[in-house]
mmCIF file of C-alpha atoms (C1' of nucleotides) in Angstrom:
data_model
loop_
_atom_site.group_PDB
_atom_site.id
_atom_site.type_symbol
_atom_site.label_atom_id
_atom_site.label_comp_id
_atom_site.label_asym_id
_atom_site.label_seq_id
_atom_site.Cartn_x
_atom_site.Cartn_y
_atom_site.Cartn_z
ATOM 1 C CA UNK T 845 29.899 17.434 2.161
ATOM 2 C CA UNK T 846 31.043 13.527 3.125
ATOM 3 C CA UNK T 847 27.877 11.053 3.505
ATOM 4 C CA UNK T 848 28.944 11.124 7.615
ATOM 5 C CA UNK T 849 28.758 14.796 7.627
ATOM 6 C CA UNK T 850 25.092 14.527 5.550
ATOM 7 C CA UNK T 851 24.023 11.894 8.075
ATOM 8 C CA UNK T 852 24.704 14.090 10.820
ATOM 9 C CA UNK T 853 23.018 17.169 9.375
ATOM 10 C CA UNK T 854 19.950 15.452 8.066
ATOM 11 C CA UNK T 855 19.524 12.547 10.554
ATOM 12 C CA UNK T 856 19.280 9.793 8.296
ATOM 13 C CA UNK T 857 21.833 7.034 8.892
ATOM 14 C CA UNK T 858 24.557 6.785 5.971
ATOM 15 C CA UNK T 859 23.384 3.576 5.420
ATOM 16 C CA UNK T 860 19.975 5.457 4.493
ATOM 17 C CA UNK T 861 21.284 7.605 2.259
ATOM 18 C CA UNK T 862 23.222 5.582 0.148
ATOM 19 C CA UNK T 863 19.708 3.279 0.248
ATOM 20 C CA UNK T 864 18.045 6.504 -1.027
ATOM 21 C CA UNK T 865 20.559 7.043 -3.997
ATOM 22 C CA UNK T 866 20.076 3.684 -4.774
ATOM 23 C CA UNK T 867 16.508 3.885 -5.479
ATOM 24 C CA UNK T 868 16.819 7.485 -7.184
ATOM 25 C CA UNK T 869 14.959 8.830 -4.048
ATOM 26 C CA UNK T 870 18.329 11.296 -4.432
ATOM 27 C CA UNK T 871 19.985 12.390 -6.790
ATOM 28 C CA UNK T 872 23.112 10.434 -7.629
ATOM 29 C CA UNK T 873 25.854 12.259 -6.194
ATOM 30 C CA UNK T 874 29.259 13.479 -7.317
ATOM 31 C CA UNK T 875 32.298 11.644 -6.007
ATOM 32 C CA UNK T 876 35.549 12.289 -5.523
ATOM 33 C CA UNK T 877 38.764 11.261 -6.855
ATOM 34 C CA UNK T 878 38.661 8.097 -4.678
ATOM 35 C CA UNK T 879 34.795 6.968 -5.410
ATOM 36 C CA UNK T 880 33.474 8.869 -2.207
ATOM 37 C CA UNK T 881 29.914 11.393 -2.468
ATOM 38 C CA UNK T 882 30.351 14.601 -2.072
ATOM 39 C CA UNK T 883 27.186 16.202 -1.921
ATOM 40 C CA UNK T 884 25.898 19.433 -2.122
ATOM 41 C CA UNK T 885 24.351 21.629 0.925
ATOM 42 C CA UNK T 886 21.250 22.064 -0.842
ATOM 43 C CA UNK T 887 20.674 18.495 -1.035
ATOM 44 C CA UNK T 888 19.033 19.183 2.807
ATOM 45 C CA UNK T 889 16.455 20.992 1.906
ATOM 46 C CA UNK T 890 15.024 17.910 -0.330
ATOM 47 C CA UNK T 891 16.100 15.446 2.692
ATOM 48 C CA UNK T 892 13.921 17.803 5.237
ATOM 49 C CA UNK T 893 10.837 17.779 2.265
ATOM 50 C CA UNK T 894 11.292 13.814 1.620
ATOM 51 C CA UNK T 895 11.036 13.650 5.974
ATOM 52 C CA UNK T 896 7.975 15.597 5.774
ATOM 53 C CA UNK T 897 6.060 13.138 3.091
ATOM 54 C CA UNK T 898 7.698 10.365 5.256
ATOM 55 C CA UNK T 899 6.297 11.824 8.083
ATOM 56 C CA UNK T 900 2.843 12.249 6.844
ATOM 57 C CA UNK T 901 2.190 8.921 5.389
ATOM 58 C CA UNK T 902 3.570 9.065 1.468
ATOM 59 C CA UNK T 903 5.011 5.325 0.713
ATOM 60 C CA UNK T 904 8.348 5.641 -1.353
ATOM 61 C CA UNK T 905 6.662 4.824 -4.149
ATOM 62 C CA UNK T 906 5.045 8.014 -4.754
ATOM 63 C CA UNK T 907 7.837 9.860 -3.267
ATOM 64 C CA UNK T 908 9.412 8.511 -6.628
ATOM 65 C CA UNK T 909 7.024 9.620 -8.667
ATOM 66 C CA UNK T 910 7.395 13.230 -7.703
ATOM 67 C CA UNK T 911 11.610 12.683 -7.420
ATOM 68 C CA UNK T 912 11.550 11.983 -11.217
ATOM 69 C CA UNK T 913 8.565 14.609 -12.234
ATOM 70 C CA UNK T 914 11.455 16.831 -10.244
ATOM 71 C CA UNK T 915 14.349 15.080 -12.256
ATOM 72 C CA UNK T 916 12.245 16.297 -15.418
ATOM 73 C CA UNK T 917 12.740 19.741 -14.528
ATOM 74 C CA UNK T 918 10.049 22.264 -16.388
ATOM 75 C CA UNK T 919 7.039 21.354 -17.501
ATOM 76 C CA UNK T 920 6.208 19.313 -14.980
ATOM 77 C CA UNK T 921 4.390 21.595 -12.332
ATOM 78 C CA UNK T 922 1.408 20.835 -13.172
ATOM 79 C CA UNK T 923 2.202 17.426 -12.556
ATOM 80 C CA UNK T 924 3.617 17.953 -9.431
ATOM 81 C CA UNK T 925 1.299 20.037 -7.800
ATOM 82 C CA UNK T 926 -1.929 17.323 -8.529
ATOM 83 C CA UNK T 927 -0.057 15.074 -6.887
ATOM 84 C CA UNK T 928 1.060 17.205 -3.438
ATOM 85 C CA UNK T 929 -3.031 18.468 -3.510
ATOM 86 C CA UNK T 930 -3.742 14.615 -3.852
ATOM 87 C CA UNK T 931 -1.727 13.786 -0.785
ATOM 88 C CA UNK T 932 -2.603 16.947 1.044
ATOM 89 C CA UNK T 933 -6.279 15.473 0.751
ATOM 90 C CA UNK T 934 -5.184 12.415 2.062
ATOM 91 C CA UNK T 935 -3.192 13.730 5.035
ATOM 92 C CA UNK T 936 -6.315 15.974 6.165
ATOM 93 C CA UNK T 937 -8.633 12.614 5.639
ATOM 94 C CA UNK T 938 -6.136 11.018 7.769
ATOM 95 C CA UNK T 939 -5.934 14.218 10.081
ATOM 96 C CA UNK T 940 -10.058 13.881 10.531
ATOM 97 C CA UNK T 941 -10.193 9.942 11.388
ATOM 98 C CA UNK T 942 -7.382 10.566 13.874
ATOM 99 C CA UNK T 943 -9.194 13.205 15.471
ATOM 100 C CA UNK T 944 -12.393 10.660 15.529
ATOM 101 C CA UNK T 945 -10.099 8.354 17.076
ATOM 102 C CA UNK T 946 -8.782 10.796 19.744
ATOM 103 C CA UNK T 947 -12.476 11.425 20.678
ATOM 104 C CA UNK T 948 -13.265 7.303 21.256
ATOM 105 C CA UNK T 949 -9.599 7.402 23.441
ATOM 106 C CA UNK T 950 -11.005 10.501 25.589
ATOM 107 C CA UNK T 951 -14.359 8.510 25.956
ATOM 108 C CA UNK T 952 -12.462 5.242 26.932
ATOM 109 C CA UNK T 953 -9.935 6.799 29.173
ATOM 110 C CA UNK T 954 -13.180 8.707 30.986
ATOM 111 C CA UNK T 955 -14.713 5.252 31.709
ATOM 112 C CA UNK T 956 -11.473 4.325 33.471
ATOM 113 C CA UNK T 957 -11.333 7.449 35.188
ATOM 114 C CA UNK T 958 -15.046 7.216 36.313
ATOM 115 C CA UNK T 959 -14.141 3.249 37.722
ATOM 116 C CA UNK T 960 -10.911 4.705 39.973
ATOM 117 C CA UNK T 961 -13.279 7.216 40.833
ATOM 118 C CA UNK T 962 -16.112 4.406 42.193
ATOM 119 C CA UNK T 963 -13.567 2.239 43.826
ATOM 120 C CA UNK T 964 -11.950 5.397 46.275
ATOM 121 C CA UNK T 965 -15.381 6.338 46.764
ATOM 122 C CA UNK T 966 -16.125 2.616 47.936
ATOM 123 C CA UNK T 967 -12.852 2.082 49.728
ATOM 124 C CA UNK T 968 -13.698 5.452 51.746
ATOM 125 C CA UNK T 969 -16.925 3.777 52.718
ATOM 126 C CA UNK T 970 -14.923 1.446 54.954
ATOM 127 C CA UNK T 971 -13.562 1.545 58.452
ATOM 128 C CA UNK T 972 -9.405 3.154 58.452
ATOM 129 C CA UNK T 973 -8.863 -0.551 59.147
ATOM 130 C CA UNK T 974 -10.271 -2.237 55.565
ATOM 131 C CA UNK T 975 -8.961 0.565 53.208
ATOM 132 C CA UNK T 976 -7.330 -1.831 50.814
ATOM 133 C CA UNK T 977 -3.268 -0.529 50.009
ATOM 134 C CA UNK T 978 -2.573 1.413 47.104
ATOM 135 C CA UNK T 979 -2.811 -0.948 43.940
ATOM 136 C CA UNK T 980 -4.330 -3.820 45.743
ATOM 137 C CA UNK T 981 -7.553 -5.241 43.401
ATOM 138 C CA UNK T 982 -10.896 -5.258 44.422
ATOM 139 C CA UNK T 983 -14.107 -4.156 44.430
ATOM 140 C CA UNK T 984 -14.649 -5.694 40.711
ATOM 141 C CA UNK T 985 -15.656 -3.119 37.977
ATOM 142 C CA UNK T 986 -14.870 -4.832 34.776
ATOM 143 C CA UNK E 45 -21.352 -15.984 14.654
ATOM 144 C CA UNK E 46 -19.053 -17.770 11.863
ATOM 145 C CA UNK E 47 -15.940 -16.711 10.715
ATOM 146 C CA UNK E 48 -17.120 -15.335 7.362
ATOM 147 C CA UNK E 49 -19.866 -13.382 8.900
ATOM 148 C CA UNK E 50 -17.993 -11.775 11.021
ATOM 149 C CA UNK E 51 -15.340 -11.009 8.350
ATOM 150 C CA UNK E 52 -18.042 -9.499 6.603
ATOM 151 C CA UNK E 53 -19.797 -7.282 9.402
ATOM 152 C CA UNK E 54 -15.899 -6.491 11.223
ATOM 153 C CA UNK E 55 -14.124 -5.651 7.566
ATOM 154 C CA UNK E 56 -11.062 -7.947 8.640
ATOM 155 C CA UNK E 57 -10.530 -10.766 6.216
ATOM 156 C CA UNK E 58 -10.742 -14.432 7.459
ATOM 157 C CA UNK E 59 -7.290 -14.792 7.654
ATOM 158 C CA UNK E 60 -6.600 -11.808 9.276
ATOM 159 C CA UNK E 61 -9.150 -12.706 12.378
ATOM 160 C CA UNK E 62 -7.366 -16.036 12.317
ATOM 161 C CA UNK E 63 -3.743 -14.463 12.352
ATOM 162 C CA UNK E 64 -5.128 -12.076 15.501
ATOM 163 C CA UNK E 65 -6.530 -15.314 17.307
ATOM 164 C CA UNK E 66 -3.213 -16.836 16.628
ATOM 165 C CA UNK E 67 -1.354 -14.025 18.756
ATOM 166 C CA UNK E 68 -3.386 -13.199 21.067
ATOM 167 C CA UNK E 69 -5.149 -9.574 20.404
ATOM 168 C CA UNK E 70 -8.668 -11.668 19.856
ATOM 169 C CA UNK E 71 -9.897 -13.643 22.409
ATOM 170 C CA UNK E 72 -9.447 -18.108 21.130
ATOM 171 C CA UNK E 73 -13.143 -18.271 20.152
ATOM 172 C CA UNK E 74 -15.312 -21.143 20.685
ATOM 173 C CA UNK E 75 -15.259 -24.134 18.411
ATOM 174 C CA UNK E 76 -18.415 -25.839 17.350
ATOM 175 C CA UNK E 77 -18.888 -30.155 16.736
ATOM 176 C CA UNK E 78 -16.439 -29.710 13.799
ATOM 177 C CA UNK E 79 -13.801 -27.522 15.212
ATOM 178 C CA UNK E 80 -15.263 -24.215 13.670
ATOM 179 C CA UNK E 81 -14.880 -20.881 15.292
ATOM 180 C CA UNK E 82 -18.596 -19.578 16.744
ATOM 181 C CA UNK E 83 -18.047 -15.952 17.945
ATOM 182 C CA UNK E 84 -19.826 -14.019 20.250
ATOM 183 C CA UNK E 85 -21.102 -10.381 18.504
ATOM 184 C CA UNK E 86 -19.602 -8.936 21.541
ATOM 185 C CA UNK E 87 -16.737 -9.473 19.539
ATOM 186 C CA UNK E 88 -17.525 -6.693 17.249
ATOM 187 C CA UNK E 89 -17.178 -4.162 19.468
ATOM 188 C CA UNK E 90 -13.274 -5.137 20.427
ATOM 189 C CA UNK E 91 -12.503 -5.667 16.814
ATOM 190 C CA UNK E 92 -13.464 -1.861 16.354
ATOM 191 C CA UNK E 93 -11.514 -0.737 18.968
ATOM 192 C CA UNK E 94 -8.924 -2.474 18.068
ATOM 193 C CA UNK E 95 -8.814 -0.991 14.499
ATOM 194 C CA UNK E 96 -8.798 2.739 16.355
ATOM 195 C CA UNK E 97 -5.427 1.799 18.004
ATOM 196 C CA UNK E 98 -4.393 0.245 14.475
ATOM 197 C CA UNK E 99 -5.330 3.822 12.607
ATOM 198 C CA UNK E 100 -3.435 6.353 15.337
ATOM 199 C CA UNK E 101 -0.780 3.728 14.848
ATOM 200 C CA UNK E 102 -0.151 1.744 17.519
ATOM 201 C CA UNK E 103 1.922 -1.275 16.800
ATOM 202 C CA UNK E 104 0.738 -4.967 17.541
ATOM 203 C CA UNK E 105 2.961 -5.486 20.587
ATOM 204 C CA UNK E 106 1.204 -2.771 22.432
ATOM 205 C CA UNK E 107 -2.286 -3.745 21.452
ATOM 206 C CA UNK E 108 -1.339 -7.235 23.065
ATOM 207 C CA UNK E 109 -0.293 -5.525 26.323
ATOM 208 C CA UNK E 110 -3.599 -4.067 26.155
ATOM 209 C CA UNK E 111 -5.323 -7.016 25.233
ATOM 210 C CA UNK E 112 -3.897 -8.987 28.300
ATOM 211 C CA UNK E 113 -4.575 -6.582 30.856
ATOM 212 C CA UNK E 114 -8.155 -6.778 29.300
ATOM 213 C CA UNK E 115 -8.283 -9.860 29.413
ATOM 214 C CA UNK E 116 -6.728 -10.151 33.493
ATOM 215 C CA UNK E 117 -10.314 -7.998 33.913
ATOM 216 C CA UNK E 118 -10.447 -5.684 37.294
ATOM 217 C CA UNK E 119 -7.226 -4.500 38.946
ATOM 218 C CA UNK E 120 -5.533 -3.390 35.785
ATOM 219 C CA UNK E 121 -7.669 -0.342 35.042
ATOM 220 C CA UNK E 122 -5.223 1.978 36.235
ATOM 221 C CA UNK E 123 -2.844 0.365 33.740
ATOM 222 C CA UNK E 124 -4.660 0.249 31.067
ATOM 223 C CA UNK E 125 -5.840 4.091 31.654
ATOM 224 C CA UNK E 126 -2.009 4.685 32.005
ATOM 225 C CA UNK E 127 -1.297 3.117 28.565
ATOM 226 C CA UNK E 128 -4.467 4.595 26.674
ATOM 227 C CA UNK E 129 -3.062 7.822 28.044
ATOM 228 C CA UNK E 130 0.366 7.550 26.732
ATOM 229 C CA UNK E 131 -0.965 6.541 23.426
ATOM 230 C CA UNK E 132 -3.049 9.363 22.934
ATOM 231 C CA UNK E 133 -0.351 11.931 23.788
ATOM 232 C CA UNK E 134 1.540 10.176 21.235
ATOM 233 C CA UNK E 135 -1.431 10.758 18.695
ATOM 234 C CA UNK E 136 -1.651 14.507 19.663
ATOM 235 C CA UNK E 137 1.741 14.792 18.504
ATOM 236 C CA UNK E 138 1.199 12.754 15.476
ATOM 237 C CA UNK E 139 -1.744 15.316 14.721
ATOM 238 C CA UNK E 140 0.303 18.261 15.117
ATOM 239 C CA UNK E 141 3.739 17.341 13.585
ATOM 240 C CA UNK E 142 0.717 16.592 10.147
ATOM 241 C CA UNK E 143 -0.634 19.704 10.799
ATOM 242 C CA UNK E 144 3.069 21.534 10.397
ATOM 243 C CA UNK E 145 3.637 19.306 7.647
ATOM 244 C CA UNK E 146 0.094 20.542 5.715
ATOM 245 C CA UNK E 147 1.531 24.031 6.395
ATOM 246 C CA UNK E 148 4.481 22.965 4.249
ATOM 247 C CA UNK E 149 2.238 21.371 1.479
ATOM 248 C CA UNK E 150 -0.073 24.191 1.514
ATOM 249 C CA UNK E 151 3.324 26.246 1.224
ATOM 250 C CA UNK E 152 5.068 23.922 -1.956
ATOM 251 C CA UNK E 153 1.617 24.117 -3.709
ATOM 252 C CA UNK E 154 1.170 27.647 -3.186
ATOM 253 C CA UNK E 155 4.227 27.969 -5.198
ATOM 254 C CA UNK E 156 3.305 25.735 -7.906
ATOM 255 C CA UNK E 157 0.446 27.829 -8.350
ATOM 256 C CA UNK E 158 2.510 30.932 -8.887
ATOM 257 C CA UNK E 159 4.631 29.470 -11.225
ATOM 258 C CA UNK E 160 1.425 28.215 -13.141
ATOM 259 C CA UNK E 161 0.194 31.626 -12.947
ATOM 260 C CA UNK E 162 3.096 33.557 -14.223
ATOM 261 C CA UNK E 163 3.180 30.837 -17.104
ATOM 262 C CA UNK E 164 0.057 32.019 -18.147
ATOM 263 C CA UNK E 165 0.215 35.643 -17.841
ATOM 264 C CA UNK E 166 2.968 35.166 -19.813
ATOM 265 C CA UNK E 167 1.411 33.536 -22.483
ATOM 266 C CA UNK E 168 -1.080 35.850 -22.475
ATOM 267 C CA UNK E 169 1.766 38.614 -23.940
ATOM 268 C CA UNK E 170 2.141 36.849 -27.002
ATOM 269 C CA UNK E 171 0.605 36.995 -29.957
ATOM 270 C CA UNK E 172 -2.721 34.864 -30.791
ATOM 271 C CA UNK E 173 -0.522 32.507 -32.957
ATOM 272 C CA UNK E 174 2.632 31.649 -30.717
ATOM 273 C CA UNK E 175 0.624 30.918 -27.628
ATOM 274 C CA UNK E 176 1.296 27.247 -26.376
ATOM 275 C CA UNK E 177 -1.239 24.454 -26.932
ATOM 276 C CA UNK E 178 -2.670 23.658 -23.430
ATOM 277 C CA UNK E 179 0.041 20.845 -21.743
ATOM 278 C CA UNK E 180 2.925 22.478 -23.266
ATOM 279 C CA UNK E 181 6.497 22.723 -21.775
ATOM 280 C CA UNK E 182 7.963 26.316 -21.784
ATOM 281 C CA UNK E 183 8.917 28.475 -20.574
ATOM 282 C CA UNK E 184 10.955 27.156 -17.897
ATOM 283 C CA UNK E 185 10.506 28.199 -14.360
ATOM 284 C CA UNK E 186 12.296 25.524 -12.467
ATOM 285 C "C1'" DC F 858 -24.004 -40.621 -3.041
ATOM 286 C "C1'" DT F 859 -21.650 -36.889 -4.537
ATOM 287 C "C1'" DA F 860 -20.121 -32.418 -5.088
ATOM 288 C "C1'" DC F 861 -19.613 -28.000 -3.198
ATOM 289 C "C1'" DG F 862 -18.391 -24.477 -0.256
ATOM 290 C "C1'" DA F 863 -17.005 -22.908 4.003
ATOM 291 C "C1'" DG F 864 -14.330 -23.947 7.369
ATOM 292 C "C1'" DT F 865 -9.770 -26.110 9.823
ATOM 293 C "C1'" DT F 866 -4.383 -26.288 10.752
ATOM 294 C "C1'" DT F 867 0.567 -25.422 10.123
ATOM 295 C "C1'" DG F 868 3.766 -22.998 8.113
ATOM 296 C "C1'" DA F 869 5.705 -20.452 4.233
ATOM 297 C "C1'" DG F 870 5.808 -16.076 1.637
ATOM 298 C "C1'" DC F 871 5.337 -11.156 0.738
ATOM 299 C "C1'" DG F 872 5.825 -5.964 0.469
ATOM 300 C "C1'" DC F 873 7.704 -2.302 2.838
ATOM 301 C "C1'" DG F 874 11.492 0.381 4.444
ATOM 302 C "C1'" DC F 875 15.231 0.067 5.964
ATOM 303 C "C1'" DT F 876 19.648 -2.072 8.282
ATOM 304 C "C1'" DC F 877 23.573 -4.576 8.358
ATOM 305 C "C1'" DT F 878 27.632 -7.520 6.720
ATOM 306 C "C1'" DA F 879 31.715 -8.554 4.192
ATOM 307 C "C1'" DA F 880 35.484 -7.400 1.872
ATOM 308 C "C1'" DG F 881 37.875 -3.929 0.135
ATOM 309 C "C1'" DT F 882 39.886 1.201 -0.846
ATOM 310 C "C1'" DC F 883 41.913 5.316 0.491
ATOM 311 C "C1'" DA F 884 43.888 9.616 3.041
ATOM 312 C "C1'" DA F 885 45.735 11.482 6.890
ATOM 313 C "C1'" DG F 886 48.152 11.400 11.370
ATOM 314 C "C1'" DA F 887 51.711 9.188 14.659
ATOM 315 C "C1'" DT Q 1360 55.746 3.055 7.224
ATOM 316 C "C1'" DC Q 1361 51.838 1.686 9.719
ATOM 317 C "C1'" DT Q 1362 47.425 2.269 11.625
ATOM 318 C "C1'" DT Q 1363 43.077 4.159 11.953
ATOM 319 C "C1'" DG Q 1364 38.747 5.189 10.492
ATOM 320 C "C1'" DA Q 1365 35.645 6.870 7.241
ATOM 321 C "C1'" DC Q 1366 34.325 5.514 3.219
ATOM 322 C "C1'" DT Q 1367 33.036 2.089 -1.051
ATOM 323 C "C1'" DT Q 1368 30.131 -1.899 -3.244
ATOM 324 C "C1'" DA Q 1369 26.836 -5.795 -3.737
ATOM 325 C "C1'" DG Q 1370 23.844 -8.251 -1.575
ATOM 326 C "C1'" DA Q 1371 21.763 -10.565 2.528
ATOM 327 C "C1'" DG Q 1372 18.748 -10.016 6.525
ATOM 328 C "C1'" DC Q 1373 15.189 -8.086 9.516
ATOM 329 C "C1'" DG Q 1374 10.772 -6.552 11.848
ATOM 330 C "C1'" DC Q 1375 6.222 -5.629 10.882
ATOM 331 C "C1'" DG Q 1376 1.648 -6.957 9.680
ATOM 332 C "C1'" DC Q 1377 -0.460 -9.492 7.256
ATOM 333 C "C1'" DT Q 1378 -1.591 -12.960 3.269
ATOM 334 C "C1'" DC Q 1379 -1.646 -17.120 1.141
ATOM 335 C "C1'" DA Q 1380 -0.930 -22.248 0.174
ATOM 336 C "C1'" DA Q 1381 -1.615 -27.053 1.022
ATOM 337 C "C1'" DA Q 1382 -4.012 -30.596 2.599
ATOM 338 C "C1'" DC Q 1383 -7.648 -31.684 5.094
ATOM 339 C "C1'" DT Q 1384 -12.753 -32.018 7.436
ATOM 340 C "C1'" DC Q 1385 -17.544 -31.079 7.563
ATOM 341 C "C1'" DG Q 1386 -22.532 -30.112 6.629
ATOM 342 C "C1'" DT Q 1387 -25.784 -29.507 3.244
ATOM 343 C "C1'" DA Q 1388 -28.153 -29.248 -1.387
ATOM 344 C "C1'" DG Q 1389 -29.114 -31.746 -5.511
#
DNA sequence: CTACGAGTTTGAGCGCGCTCTAAGTCAAGA
DNA sequence: TCTTGACTTAGAGCGCGCTCAAACTCGTAG
């Protein structure tokens, strides 16, 4: 498979995956007779697993760290799987505080809710006449 | 309230409440005789909300839009419902795209746990003599 | 009076993760 | 044969969110 046919399939840019070779995030890849990669399908499913460390916080650092335990081959499991449970603990921590913060946002939006609610019940206090237009900006309600 | 106290009591350093003066997401605080900052512990309270929108990730530009409907006071409620609203939807998805992805980890580390597994019951076949020193490297399981 | 420590300003620098440019190579189609 | 376009490399540049440096001013304790 050509880097533009990898790009497509994985959604990184080919700009991103030679960036990623670079750094030994992949695996340096064959090339052909004129210097181009040629990679291997099942260089996808690593993409899709890099995405998903991406995706849940791991800085490339780390992601090297478990790209050369991988490199190593056997014997390195162990290894391995301390530091996915490490970073599974640190996704659920991350999981729980954005939960907290989902709770404050449901408060906050409430309080907004409860001030539109004030100012229709105010405006329908007034004569047809006074109802301010849609959007206009008064009563006050900090 | 000096700067250093409320570095202390907000977790921010110094330079960081500075920095967020300088662009806008805190209010420009009061200067004493001698050009020092004096803040009001009212303060406090934005600072914290403004390190919820920091942890569900929002980026700086948005906080300022935000901040500057804040800081226009009444009329801009509905807008800055509208954009606490977006945000969170954002964060739900956040939450459940780490959720899949903890699936996934829970998945990988499942397997590492087999392998570790099967290493030992394997071990456990040999003889007293040839079993591997704890830490050991065979045999291989990919 | 002096030294210290906490503050001030402007502006440069940094770490991260890409993202893009420049200049060149190569294979295939018109 | 010529052109097109996808590829190659090394290295520069960028957007973000700080973080720090330099040179300075104050107020206070010894």
């Amino acid at each position: 498979m050509k880097i533009g046919e990898l790009a497509k399939r994985s959604g990184l840019t080919a700009h991103t995956i030679r960036y990623y070779e670079r750094i030994g995030l992949l695996p340096y890849a064959d090339r052909d007779r004129s210097s181009r990669r040629d990679f291997d399908a099942s260089i996808l499913a690593w993409i899709e697993f890099l995405g998903r460390l991406k995706t849940t916080g791991m800085p490339i650092r780390d992601m090297l760290l478990y790209a050369d335990l991988r490199d190593r081959g056997s014997g390195t499991e162990a290894e391995r799987r301390a530091l996915l449970e490490r970073h599974r603990e640190s996704v659920r921590a991350h999981v729980d505080e954005l939960n907290a913060c989902l709770l404050v946002l449901d408060t906050k939006i409430g309080g907004y809710a409860e001030t539109e609610q004030r100012m229709k019940d105010y405006d329908a206090t007034l004569p047809e006449r006074r109802r301010k237009p849609v959007g206009a900006r008064s009563p006050r309600t900090g």
